[in-house]
Amino acid sequence: EELNSCQTDDNFFLTCSENLSDDLIKAAKLYSEECFFINIKNGELCDKLNIKANHLHVGGAEEHATYDLSKIDFEELKSFMNKNRFPLVSKVDHHTFFNLRSSGNNLILLLLDLEKGLNAHLSQFTHYAKRHKRLGEFIFAYIDGKYYEEVKKKKSAEGIIP
């Protein structure tokens, strides 16, 4: 409940450490524009949140992975953060598209008509994402098909795309 005031659909990274390593700080700076990084120094709160000392925990709407910071390797840590910086299922829009695309992960994209409701389809897609999240190489996302169609028509009329 202490983190409930931090309402976000994005994932965030939590750690409980007295001293943060230079590699952790350097890796966190790579994603600081799009992710929250929180270091908790209160041991009781860390216990309550089930965050082990010297571990980087990914928080969000869904349960995620942890990274053991005692075995820190900058490239592995950077890869861990890159793969875990997105929610289980992301919405693709003009704000998120380039981050999703540049992640280096394979994108599984669901095209929806958001005007007709999405709960049933999105629920089934989220269930599928939970089953396959452990593979670590996929990002699951959905896009508003109606908006995409309108943008495509506009760009075609402007001669930007065929």
Tab-separated table of C-alpha atoms in Angstrom, residues 20-161:
chain	number	residue	atom	x	y	z
A	20	LEU	CA	24.245	1.250	-5.209
A	21	SER	CA	26.937	0.032	-7.570
A	22	ASP	CA	28.256	2.235	-10.359
A	23	ASP	CA	27.061	-0.321	-12.932
A	24	LEU	CA	23.509	-0.227	-11.538
A	25	ILE	CA	23.457	3.576	-11.626
A	26	LYS	CA	24.881	3.622	-15.168
A	27	ALA	CA	22.301	1.069	-16.391
A	28	ALA	CA	19.446	2.918	-14.647
A	29	LYS	CA	20.442	6.159	-16.363
A	30	LEU	CA	19.922	4.477	-19.753
A	31	TYR	CA	16.215	4.041	-18.995
A	32	SER	CA	15.614	6.939	-16.588
A	33	GLU	CA	13.405	8.810	-19.095
A	34	GLU	CA	10.856	6.003	-19.233
A	35	CYS	CA	11.171	4.039	-15.975
A	36	PHE	CA	11.028	4.652	-12.258
A	37	PHE	CA	13.946	3.444	-10.135
A	38	ILE	CA	13.364	3.343	-6.385
A	39	ASN	CA	15.947	2.410	-3.765
A	40	ILE	CA	14.388	1.642	-0.387
A	41	LYS	CA	16.640	1.897	2.653
A	42	ASN	CA	13.996	0.889	5.203
A	43	GLY	CA	14.558	-2.810	5.963
A	44	GLU	CA	11.058	-3.331	7.352
A	45	LEU	CA	9.491	-1.958	4.187
A	46	CYS	CA	11.761	-4.161	2.042
A	47	ASP	CA	10.630	-7.209	4.029
A	48	LYS	CA	6.984	-6.189	3.708
A	49	LEU	CA	7.382	-5.828	-0.078
A	50	ASN	CA	9.349	-9.121	-0.314
A	51	ILE	CA	12.363	-7.413	-1.859
A	52	LYS	CA	15.595	-9.199	-1.052
A	53	ALA	CA	18.700	-7.190	-0.278
A	54	ASN	CA	20.998	-6.759	-3.278
A	55	HIS	CA	18.283	-7.689	-5.742
A	56	LEU	CA	16.638	-5.559	-8.401
A	57	HIS	CA	12.916	-6.266	-8.363
A	58	VAL	CA	10.617	-5.372	-11.246
A	59	GLY	CA	7.331	-3.996	-9.971
A	60	GLY	CA	4.163	-3.401	-11.929
A	61	ALA	CA	0.640	-4.643	-12.443
A	62	GLU	CA	1.909	-8.199	-12.931
A	63	GLU	CA	4.513	-10.139	-10.963
A	64	HIS	CA	7.883	-9.990	-12.649
A	65	ALA	CA	11.475	-11.081	-12.346
A	66	THR	CA	14.344	-10.170	-10.053
A	67	TYR	CA	18.034	-9.691	-10.767
A	68	ASP	CA	20.725	-10.660	-8.265
A	69	LEU	CA	22.925	-7.576	-7.891
A	70	SER	CA	25.686	-9.503	-6.129
A	71	LYS	CA	26.512	-11.105	-9.499
A	72	ILE	CA	26.385	-7.847	-11.409
A	73	ASP	CA	27.440	-7.838	-15.019
A	74	PHE	CA	26.742	-4.551	-16.786
A	75	GLU	CA	25.636	-6.083	-20.108
A	76	GLU	CA	23.390	-8.651	-18.409
A	77	LEU	CA	21.926	-5.975	-16.130
A	78	LYS	CA	21.282	-3.677	-19.091
A	79	SER	CA	19.595	-6.539	-20.953
A	80	PHE	CA	17.477	-7.401	-17.874
A	81	MET	CA	16.294	-3.787	-17.579
A	82	ASN	CA	15.614	-3.548	-21.312
A	83	LYS	CA	13.463	-6.679	-21.328
A	84	ASN	CA	11.576	-5.791	-18.147
A	85	ARG	CA	10.935	-2.080	-18.604
A	86	PHE	CA	7.544	-2.598	-20.261
A	87	PRO	CA	4.289	-3.798	-18.678
A	88	LEU	CA	3.125	-7.316	-19.434
A	89	VAL	CA	0.836	-5.889	-22.145
A	90	SER	CA	1.593	-2.406	-23.498
A	91	LYS	CA	-0.572	-0.063	-25.509
A	92	VAL	CA	1.173	1.107	-28.664
A	93	ASP	CA	0.742	4.758	-29.506
A	94	HIS	CA	2.913	7.585	-30.761
A	95	HIS	CA	4.494	7.876	-27.283
A	96	THR	CA	5.462	4.224	-26.858
A	97	PHE	CA	6.113	2.999	-30.400
A	98	PHE	CA	9.786	3.931	-30.682
A	99	ASN	CA	10.708	2.554	-27.243
A	100	LEU	CA	8.983	-0.741	-28.019
A	101	ARG	CA	10.606	-0.912	-31.441
A	102	SER	CA	14.099	-0.102	-30.179
A	103	SER	CA	14.022	-2.651	-27.352
A	104	GLY	CA	15.425	-5.435	-29.529
A	105	ASN	CA	12.659	-7.790	-28.427
A	106	ASN	CA	10.175	-9.478	-30.717
A	107	LEU	CA	6.824	-7.698	-30.692
A	108	ILE	CA	3.569	-9.637	-30.620
A	109	LEU	CA	0.961	-7.077	-31.630
A	110	LEU	CA	-2.808	-7.295	-31.263
A	111	LEU	CA	-4.869	-4.974	-33.466
A	112	LEU	CA	-8.135	-3.933	-31.770
A	113	ASP	CA	-11.071	-1.677	-32.485
A	114	LEU	CA	-11.144	0.140	-29.150
A	115	GLU	CA	-14.525	1.690	-29.947
A	116	LYS	CA	-16.157	-1.750	-29.815
A	117	GLY	CA	-14.680	-2.699	-26.454
A	118	LEU	CA	-11.573	-4.618	-25.731
A	119	ASN	CA	-12.014	-6.321	-22.378
A	120	ALA	CA	-12.574	-9.886	-23.591
A	121	HIS	CA	-9.855	-9.786	-26.231
A	122	LEU	CA	-7.378	-7.971	-23.992
A	123	SER	CA	-8.060	-10.363	-21.111
A	124	GLN	CA	-7.348	-13.370	-23.332
A	125	PHE	CA	-4.230	-11.675	-24.750
A	126	THR	CA	-2.990	-10.889	-21.214
A	127	HIS	CA	-3.519	-14.526	-20.206
A	128	TYR	CA	-1.468	-15.604	-23.228
A	129	ALA	CA	1.259	-13.063	-22.353
A	130	LYS	CA	1.477	-14.408	-18.786
A	131	ARG	CA	2.046	-17.923	-20.100
A	132	HIS	CA	4.831	-16.840	-22.462
A	133	LYS	CA	6.476	-14.016	-20.495
A	134	ARG	CA	9.109	-16.379	-19.132
A	135	LEU	CA	10.630	-16.668	-22.581
A	136	GLY	CA	11.895	-13.110	-22.115
A	137	GLU	CA	12.222	-12.288	-25.778
A	138	PHE	CA	8.700	-11.073	-26.496
A	139	ILE	CA	6.873	-7.843	-25.861
A	140	PHE	CA	3.099	-8.098	-25.928
A	141	ALA	CA	1.281	-4.990	-27.079
A	142	TYR	CA	-1.973	-3.840	-28.615
A	143	ILE	CA	-2.812	-0.993	-30.915
A	144	ASP	CA	-6.040	0.864	-31.648
A	145	GLY	CA	-6.824	-0.459	-35.119
A	146	LYS	CA	-9.330	2.306	-35.878
A	147	TYR	CA	-6.768	5.017	-35.049
A	148	TYR	CA	-4.117	3.195	-37.098
A	149	GLU	CA	-6.517	2.995	-40.063
A	150	GLU	CA	-7.295	6.738	-39.865
A	151	VAL	CA	-3.606	7.691	-39.633
A	152	LYS	CA	-2.800	5.446	-42.585
A	153	LYS	CA	-5.568	7.071	-44.696
A	154	LYS	CA	-4.323	10.542	-43.767
A	155	LYS	CA	-0.700	9.695	-44.581
A	156	SER	CA	-1.787	8.141	-47.895
A	157	ALA	CA	-3.752	11.290	-48.792
A	158	GLU	CA	-0.656	13.377	-48.006
A	159	GLY	CA	1.456	11.110	-50.222
A	160	ILE	CA	3.667	10.025	-47.315
A	161	ILE	CA	2.821	6.317	-47.637
